C-alpha cells in the first residue's frame, strides 16, 4: 500500500513551486512532467525526487525555451546538447536585446523631436534660436510638385524607404528644403528630406545624406503643410531683413506633428520654418 507521506499531491507540488494546479495537470497531459503515481481514482502523486526536475523545467521555461525543447533536455539529460541549446537561446536573447535597444533609441529620438517644440513661442510669430548641426537624407525633384500633395507623399515615402534600407526608422521628422537662392526668388522647395540620427552609418555611406552646420536660425511655427509656406516664408524673410540679417544657407520646412498626432486643427500639420541667418 502506498505511503502518501512519501509523496506530494498536485496542490502541494504546485504550491512548492508557486505555480497553478492547472499547469501541472497540463504538463502531465503533454507528457512534459508526469506524476510518479496516478491512483485508481485519478489522483496524482509526485515523489520528492521530482522536485528538482520540476525546478529545472520552470527555470528553462523562464529562459523562453519552447516546452518541447525543455522536454528534450530533461528527458535526454545530455549536458553537451543542453549547452548548445542554451547557447542558441542566448543568441536569440541577444538579438531581442539589440532590437529593444534600437526601439528605445527611436522612442528617444521621437521624444527629442517633441522636445524641440517651444511651447512659449506663438504660432506665426518669428523668433531667433540656435540650432545644432543636423543631418538628413534628401531626395531632390526637378519639377514643381509642391502643389501636388499626392506626389509629395510619394516622394516622402521614397525617402523613408531609402532610410529604411539602412535599418533606420525615420523618427526625427521630415519636411522640404528651400534652397538659399530660392529664398531670393520663387520660394520653391527643391527636395524632400528625412532627418537621420547623428553617428548613423548612412551619413558616411549614402550620397543622399547632407549636413547643415550649427547656426543661428530665424524660425516660425505655423499650421499647414510642408511646402505650402509662401506666405509664412515672406513674413519670415521680411522679419529677417528688418532685424538686419540675411539668409546664410538653405531653409528647412519641418513637419513636427502631422495632423494625426494632435486634436484641434484638421488636415493640417504643425510645422516649423527654419532659416539659417547671418548679419548683413
mmCIF file of C-alpha atoms in Angstrom:
data_model
loop_
_atom_site.group_PDB
_atom_site.id
_atom_site.type_symbol
_atom_site.label_atom_id
_atom_site.label_comp_id
_atom_site.label_asym_id
_atom_site.label_seq_id
_atom_site.Cartn_x
_atom_site.Cartn_y
_atom_site.Cartn_z
ATOM 1 C CA UNK A 1 0.000 0.000 0.000
ATOM 2 C CA UNK A 2 1.277 3.457 -0.912
ATOM 3 C CA UNK A 3 2.528 5.649 1.913
ATOM 4 C CA UNK A 4 1.156 9.035 0.892
ATOM 5 C CA UNK A 5 3.528 10.728 3.276
ATOM 6 C CA UNK A 6 6.348 9.897 0.867
ATOM 7 C CA UNK A 7 4.666 11.760 -1.976
ATOM 8 C CA UNK A 8 3.419 15.219 -2.850
ATOM 9 C CA UNK A 9 -0.063 15.909 -4.170
ATOM 10 C CA UNK A 10 -0.672 18.158 -7.161
ATOM 11 C CA UNK A 11 -1.615 21.016 -4.854
ATOM 12 C CA UNK A 12 1.457 20.526 -2.688
ATOM 13 C CA UNK A 13 3.829 20.376 -5.673
ATOM 14 C CA UNK A 14 2.187 23.415 -7.234
ATOM 15 C CA UNK A 15 2.389 25.427 -4.011
ATOM 16 C CA UNK A 16 6.033 24.457 -3.526
ATOM 17 C CA UNK A 17 6.930 25.919 -6.943
ATOM 18 C CA UNK A 18 4.462 28.829 -6.918
ATOM 19 C CA UNK A 19 2.546 27.617 -9.958
ATOM 20 C CA UNK A 20 -1.063 26.572 -10.504
ATOM 21 C CA UNK A 21 -2.513 23.075 -10.286
ATOM 22 C CA UNK A 22 -3.674 23.536 -13.870
ATOM 23 C CA UNK A 23 -0.071 23.998 -15.003
ATOM 24 C CA UNK A 24 0.960 20.651 -13.504
ATOM 25 C CA UNK A 25 -2.063 18.925 -14.991
ATOM 26 C CA UNK A 26 -1.205 20.418 -18.389
ATOM 27 C CA UNK A 27 2.425 19.284 -18.117
ATOM 28 C CA UNK A 28 1.155 15.777 -17.368
ATOM 29 C CA UNK A 29 -1.242 15.954 -20.318
ATOM 30 C CA UNK A 30 1.524 16.831 -22.820
ATOM 31 C CA UNK A 31 3.981 14.375 -21.310
ATOM 32 C CA UNK A 32 6.452 17.000 -20.106
ATOM 33 C CA UNK A 33 6.249 16.204 -16.405
ATOM 34 C CA UNK A 34 4.237 13.211 -15.266
ATOM 35 C CA UNK A 35 3.441 12.269 -11.663
ATOM 36 C CA UNK A 36 5.228 9.287 -10.155
ATOM 37 C CA UNK A 37 1.923 7.662 -9.360
ATOM 38 C CA UNK A 38 -1.680 8.067 -10.501
ATOM 39 C CA UNK A 39 -4.057 6.016 -8.369
ATOM 40 C CA UNK A 40 -7.295 4.288 -9.367
ATOM 41 C CA UNK A 41 -9.267 7.449 -8.624
ATOM 42 C CA UNK A 42 -7.070 9.569 -10.880
ATOM 43 C CA UNK A 43 -5.242 11.359 -8.073
ATOM 44 C CA UNK A 44 -1.684 12.349 -8.994
ATOM 45 C CA UNK A 45 1.272 11.978 -6.646
ATOM 46 C CA UNK A 46 4.852 13.153 -7.108
ATOM 47 C CA UNK A 47 7.962 11.853 -5.421
ATOM 48 C CA UNK A 48 10.311 14.218 -3.631
ATOM 49 C CA UNK A 49 12.971 13.293 -6.174
ATOM 50 C CA UNK A 50 10.837 15.021 -8.822
ATOM 51 C CA UNK A 51 11.041 18.381 -7.073
ATOM 52 C CA UNK A 52 14.374 19.251 -8.681
ATOM 53 C CA UNK A 53 13.137 18.067 -12.075
ATOM 54 C CA UNK A 54 10.226 20.481 -11.978
ATOM 55 C CA UNK A 55 12.514 23.225 -10.674
ATOM 56 C CA UNK A 56 14.726 22.756 -13.757
ATOM 57 C CA UNK A 57 11.725 22.759 -16.092
ATOM 58 C CA UNK A 58 10.487 26.042 -14.647
ATOM 59 C CA UNK A 59 13.987 27.553 -14.860
ATOM 60 C CA UNK A 60 14.274 26.628 -18.540
ATOM 61 C CA UNK A 61 10.778 27.987 -19.151
ATOM 62 C CA UNK A 62 11.889 31.352 -17.750
ATOM 63 C CA UNK A 63 14.547 31.356 -20.481
ATOM 64 C CA UNK A 64 11.678 31.313 -23.008
ATOM 65 C CA UNK A 65 12.605 27.888 -24.323
ATOM 66 C CA UNK A 66 9.725 26.053 -26.025
ATOM 67 C CA UNK A 67 8.192 23.297 -23.920
ATOM 68 C CA UNK A 68 9.140 20.638 -26.459
ATOM 69 C CA UNK A 69 12.799 21.700 -26.204
ATOM 70 C CA UNK A 70 12.603 21.691 -22.407
ATOM 71 C CA UNK A 71 11.160 18.193 -22.559
ATOM 72 C CA UNK A 72 14.056 17.010 -24.697
ATOM 73 C CA UNK A 73 16.650 18.481 -22.326
ATOM 74 C CA UNK A 74 15.018 16.915 -19.272
ATOM 75 C CA UNK A 75 14.469 13.563 -20.956
ATOM 76 C CA UNK A 76 17.851 13.157 -22.673
ATOM 77 C CA UNK A 77 19.933 14.523 -19.793
ATOM 78 C CA UNK A 78 22.730 15.242 -22.272
ATOM 79 C CA UNK A 79 24.811 18.108 -20.843
ATOM 80 C CA UNK A 80 26.562 18.948 -24.123
ATOM 81 C CA UNK A 81 23.271 19.099 -26.011
ATOM 82 C CA UNK A 82 21.821 21.303 -23.272
ATOM 83 C CA UNK A 83 24.818 23.630 -23.542
ATOM 84 C CA UNK A 84 24.326 24.014 -27.299
ATOM 85 C CA UNK A 85 20.617 24.703 -26.862
ATOM 86 C CA UNK A 86 21.345 27.343 -24.235
ATOM 87 C CA UNK A 87 23.986 28.961 -26.466
ATOM 88 C CA UNK A 88 21.434 29.200 -29.272
ATOM 89 C CA UNK A 89 18.917 30.674 -26.852
ATOM 90 C CA UNK A 90 21.480 33.232 -25.741
ATOM 91 C CA UNK A 91 21.892 34.324 -29.383
ATOM 92 C CA UNK A 92 18.124 34.751 -29.675
ATOM 93 C CA UNK A 93 18.021 36.780 -26.460
ATOM 94 C CA UNK A 94 20.945 38.952 -27.596
ATOM 95 C CA UNK A 95 19.122 39.684 -30.858
ATOM 96 C CA UNK A 96 15.979 40.625 -28.930
ATOM 97 C CA UNK A 97 18.027 42.912 -26.663
ATOM 98 C CA UNK A 98 19.554 44.652 -29.693
ATOM 99 C CA UNK A 99 16.088 45.114 -31.169
ATOM 100 C CA UNK A 100 14.785 46.581 -27.912
ATOM 101 C CA UNK A 101 17.771 48.920 -27.703
ATOM 102 C CA UNK A 102 17.063 50.154 -31.244
ATOM 103 C CA UNK A 103 13.390 50.595 -30.407
ATOM 104 C CA UNK A 104 14.310 52.539 -27.254
ATOM 105 C CA UNK A 105 16.544 54.733 -29.391
ATOM 106 C CA UNK A 106 13.665 55.515 -31.760
ATOM 107 C CA UNK A 107 11.463 56.424 -28.801
ATOM 108 C CA UNK A 108 14.209 58.720 -27.509
ATOM 109 C CA UNK A 109 14.555 60.317 -30.945
ATOM 110 C CA UNK A 110 10.824 60.980 -31.198
ATOM 111 C CA UNK A 111 10.866 62.493 -27.709
ATOM 112 C CA UNK A 112 13.827 64.609 -28.805
ATOM 113 C CA UNK A 113 11.784 65.847 -31.759
ATOM 114 C CA UNK A 114 8.913 66.798 -29.460
ATOM 115 C CA UNK A 115 11.346 68.460 -27.067
ATOM 116 C CA UNK A 116 12.369 70.859 -29.833
ATOM 117 C CA UNK A 117 8.872 72.355 -29.776
ATOM 118 C CA UNK A 118 8.970 75.537 -27.706
ATOM 119 C CA UNK A 119 5.545 75.929 -26.133
ATOM 120 C CA UNK A 120 6.381 79.519 -25.196
ATOM 121 C CA UNK A 121 6.554 80.576 -28.833
ATOM 122 C CA UNK A 122 3.375 81.694 -30.556
ATOM 123 C CA UNK A 123 2.291 80.352 -33.913
ATOM 124 C CA UNK A 124 3.033 82.617 -36.917
ATOM 125 C CA UNK A 125 5.446 84.716 -34.851
ATOM 126 C CA UNK A 126 9.148 84.822 -35.910
ATOM 127 C CA UNK A 127 11.863 84.232 -33.341
ATOM 128 C CA UNK A 128 15.592 83.503 -33.275
ATOM 129 C CA UNK A 129 17.196 80.379 -31.845
ATOM 130 C CA UNK A 130 20.436 78.432 -32.119
ATOM 131 C CA UNK A 131 20.009 75.140 -33.958
ATOM 132 C CA UNK A 132 22.570 72.350 -33.694
ATOM 133 C CA UNK A 133 24.080 70.548 -36.660
ATOM 134 C CA UNK A 134 21.556 68.286 -38.420
ATOM 135 C CA UNK A 135 21.942 65.536 -40.996
ATOM 136 C CA UNK A 136 19.210 64.442 -43.366
ATOM 137 C CA UNK A 137 18.617 62.303 -46.402
ATOM 138 C CA UNK A 138 17.291 64.461 -49.249
ATOM 139 C CA UNK A 139 15.586 63.436 -52.475
ATOM 140 C CA UNK A 140 15.530 66.326 -54.972
ATOM 141 C CA UNK A 141 12.785 66.912 -57.530
ATOM 142 C CA UNK A 142 13.281 68.933 -60.693
ATOM 143 C CA UNK A 143 9.660 69.768 -61.435
ATOM 144 C CA UNK A 144 7.414 71.890 -59.235
ATOM 145 C CA UNK A 145 5.368 69.326 -57.316
ATOM 146 C CA UNK A 146 4.741 71.369 -54.182
ATOM 147 C CA UNK A 147 1.119 71.886 -55.131
ATOM 148 C CA UNK A 148 0.628 68.163 -55.676
ATOM 149 C CA UNK A 149 0.074 66.697 -52.227
ATOM 150 C CA UNK A 150 -0.169 63.124 -53.503
ATOM 151 C CA UNK A 151 3.135 63.325 -55.345
ATOM 152 C CA UNK A 152 4.828 64.873 -52.323
ATOM 153 C CA UNK A 153 3.648 61.997 -50.166
ATOM 154 C CA UNK A 154 5.092 59.552 -52.689
ATOM 155 C CA UNK A 155 8.442 61.381 -52.507
ATOM 156 C CA UNK A 156 8.361 61.403 -48.727
ATOM 157 C CA UNK A 157 7.735 57.655 -48.677
ATOM 158 C CA UNK A 158 10.618 57.130 -51.101
ATOM 159 C CA UNK A 159 12.884 58.986 -48.664
ATOM 160 C CA UNK A 160 11.535 56.893 -45.771
ATOM 161 C CA UNK A 161 12.220 53.700 -47.756
ATOM 162 C CA UNK A 162 15.765 54.828 -48.514
ATOM 163 C CA UNK A 163 16.411 55.487 -44.821
ATOM 164 C CA UNK A 164 14.826 52.128 -44.003
ATOM 165 C CA UNK A 165 17.275 50.368 -46.319
ATOM 166 C CA UNK A 166 19.930 51.261 -43.729
ATOM 167 C CA UNK A 167 17.835 49.637 -40.976
ATOM 168 C CA UNK A 168 16.773 53.016 -39.593
ATOM 169 C CA UNK A 169 13.332 54.217 -38.558
ATOM 170 C CA UNK A 170 12.643 57.870 -39.505
ATOM 171 C CA UNK A 171 11.749 59.171 -36.055
ATOM 172 C CA UNK A 172 13.298 62.633 -36.113
ATOM 173 C CA UNK A 173 10.931 64.368 -38.508
ATOM 174 C CA UNK A 174 10.707 65.195 -42.194
ATOM 175 C CA UNK A 175 9.984 68.130 -44.486
ATOM 176 C CA UNK A 176 11.152 70.027 -47.565
ATOM 177 C CA UNK A 177 14.237 72.064 -48.367
ATOM 178 C CA UNK A 178 14.069 75.572 -49.821
ATOM 179 C CA UNK A 179 17.457 76.389 -51.406
ATOM 180 C CA UNK A 180 19.160 79.622 -50.405
ATOM 181 C CA UNK A 181 18.822 81.013 -53.920
ATOM 182 C CA UNK A 182 15.091 80.240 -53.967
ATOM 183 C CA UNK A 183 14.685 82.410 -50.871
ATOM 184 C CA UNK A 184 15.552 85.353 -53.128
ATOM 185 C CA UNK A 185 13.155 84.382 -55.917
ATOM 186 C CA UNK A 186 10.215 81.956 -56.119
ATOM 187 C CA UNK A 187 10.481 80.394 -52.616
ATOM 188 C CA UNK A 188 10.102 76.975 -54.221
ATOM 189 C CA UNK A 189 11.196 73.826 -52.411
ATOM 190 C CA UNK A 190 13.679 71.623 -54.238
ATOM 191 C CA UNK A 191 13.811 68.412 -52.169
ATOM 192 C CA UNK A 192 12.026 66.330 -49.603
ATOM 193 C CA UNK A 193 14.091 65.188 -46.645
ATOM 194 C CA UNK A 194 14.075 62.894 -43.642
ATOM 195 C CA UNK A 195 16.328 63.562 -40.649
ATOM 196 C CA UNK A 196 18.809 60.819 -39.747
ATOM 197 C CA UNK A 197 20.414 60.312 -36.327
ATOM 198 C CA UNK A 198 23.925 61.617 -35.783
ATOM 199 C CA UNK A 199 26.537 58.880 -35.973
ATOM 200 C CA UNK A 200 24.442 56.616 -38.209
ATOM 201 C CA UNK A 201 26.370 54.679 -40.898
ATOM 202 C CA UNK A 202 24.052 56.166 -43.515
ATOM 203 C CA UNK A 203 25.781 59.527 -43.019
ATOM 204 C CA UNK A 204 29.083 58.072 -44.202
ATOM 205 C CA UNK A 205 27.781 55.782 -46.908
ATOM 206 C CA UNK A 206 24.858 57.475 -48.644
ATOM 207 C CA UNK A 207 25.495 60.289 -51.151
ATOM 208 C CA UNK A 208 21.931 61.429 -50.485
ATOM 209 C CA UNK A 209 22.747 62.497 -46.921
ATOM 210 C CA UNK A 210 23.653 66.135 -46.302
ATOM 211 C CA UNK A 211 24.607 68.001 -43.157
ATOM 212 C CA UNK A 212 23.636 71.516 -42.193
ATOM 213 C CA UNK A 213 26.125 73.085 -39.768
ATOM 214 C CA UNK A 214 25.000 74.535 -36.465
ATOM 215 C CA UNK A 215 23.666 78.030 -36.968
ATOM 216 C CA UNK A 216 21.588 80.877 -35.647
ATOM 217 C CA UNK A 217 18.192 80.486 -37.268
ATOM 218 C CA UNK A 218 15.126 82.596 -37.665
ATOM 219 C CA UNK A 219 12.184 80.284 -37.058
ATOM 220 C CA UNK A 220 8.420 80.305 -37.116
ATOM 221 C CA UNK A 221 5.756 77.768 -36.212
ATOM 222 C CA UNK A 222 2.696 77.512 -38.415
ATOM 223 C CA UNK A 223 -0.195 75.194 -39.178
ATOM 224 C CA UNK A 224 -0.255 73.962 -42.744
ATOM 225 C CA UNK A 225 1.742 71.595 -44.923
ATOM 226 C CA UNK A 226 5.466 71.453 -45.621
ATOM 227 C CA UNK A 227 5.874 73.266 -48.964
ATOM 228 C CA UNK A 228 2.659 75.328 -48.593
ATOM 229 C CA UNK A 229 4.683 78.034 -46.926
ATOM 230 C CA UNK A 230 4.981 81.007 -49.284
ATOM 231 C CA UNK A 231 3.113 83.459 -47.070
ATOM 232 C CA UNK A 232 4.948 82.356 -43.948
ATOM 233 C CA UNK A 233 8.302 82.493 -45.746
ATOM 234 C CA UNK A 234 7.675 86.015 -46.996
ATOM 235 C CA UNK A 235 6.767 87.098 -43.481
ATOM 236 C CA UNK A 236 9.860 85.436 -42.064
ATOM 237 C CA UNK A 237 12.191 86.923 -44.699
ATOM 238 C CA UNK A 238 10.766 90.382 -44.078
ATOM 239 C CA UNK A 239 11.396 89.953 -40.358
ATOM 240 C CA UNK A 240 14.966 88.802 -41.035
ATOM 241 C CA UNK A 241 15.632 91.847 -43.203
ATOM 242 C CA UNK A 242 14.074 94.179 -40.633
ATOM 243 C CA UNK A 243 16.390 92.788 -37.932
ATOM 244 C CA UNK A 244 19.491 93.262 -40.093
ATOM 245 C CA UNK A 245 20.066 89.659 -41.160
ATOM 246 C CA UNK A 246 20.231 87.742 -44.443
ATOM 247 C CA UNK A 247 19.748 84.046 -45.214
ATOM 248 C CA UNK A 248 23.023 82.179 -44.791
ATOM 249 C CA UNK A 249 22.024 78.713 -46.012
ATOM 250 C CA UNK A 250 19.146 76.587 -47.249
ATOM 251 C CA UNK A 251 15.907 76.812 -45.283
ATOM 252 C CA UNK A 252 14.021 73.853 -43.864
ATOM 253 C CA UNK A 253 10.277 73.480 -43.591
ATOM 254 C CA UNK A 254 9.876 70.758 -40.963
ATOM 255 C CA UNK A 255 6.757 68.801 -40.109
ATOM 256 C CA UNK A 256 6.919 68.481 -36.320
ATOM 257 C CA UNK A 257 3.467 66.992 -35.787
ATOM 258 C CA UNK A 258 1.346 65.701 -38.613
ATOM 259 C CA UNK A 259 -2.381 66.166 -38.164
ATOM 260 C CA UNK A 260 -2.991 62.605 -36.929
ATOM 261 C CA UNK A 261 -0.941 63.278 -33.768
ATOM 262 C CA UNK A 262 -2.958 66.056 -32.159
ATOM 263 C CA UNK A 263 -6.506 67.292 -31.724
ATOM 264 C CA UNK A 264 -7.955 70.546 -32.900
ATOM 265 C CA UNK A 265 -6.717 71.545 -36.325
ATOM 266 C CA UNK A 266 -7.926 69.224 -39.051
ATOM 267 C CA UNK A 267 -5.998 68.106 -42.131
ATOM 268 C CA UNK A 268 -3.054 70.416 -41.440
ATOM 269 C CA UNK A 269 0.309 69.753 -39.836
ATOM 270 C CA UNK A 270 2.206 71.621 -37.169
ATOM 271 C CA UNK A 271 5.322 72.854 -38.957
ATOM 272 C CA UNK A 272 8.440 74.890 -38.291
ATOM 273 C CA UNK A 273 10.230 77.087 -40.816
ATOM 274 C CA UNK A 274 13.923 77.483 -40.053
ATOM 275 C CA UNK A 275 16.229 79.821 -41.981
ATOM 276 C CA UNK A 276 19.933 79.969 -41.022
ATOM 277 C CA UNK A 277 20.918 83.642 -40.842
ATOM 278 C CA UNK A 278 23.950 85.905 -40.606
ATOM 279 C CA UNK A 279 24.403 89.630 -40.158
ATOM 280 C CA UNK A 280 24.266 91.790 -43.283
#
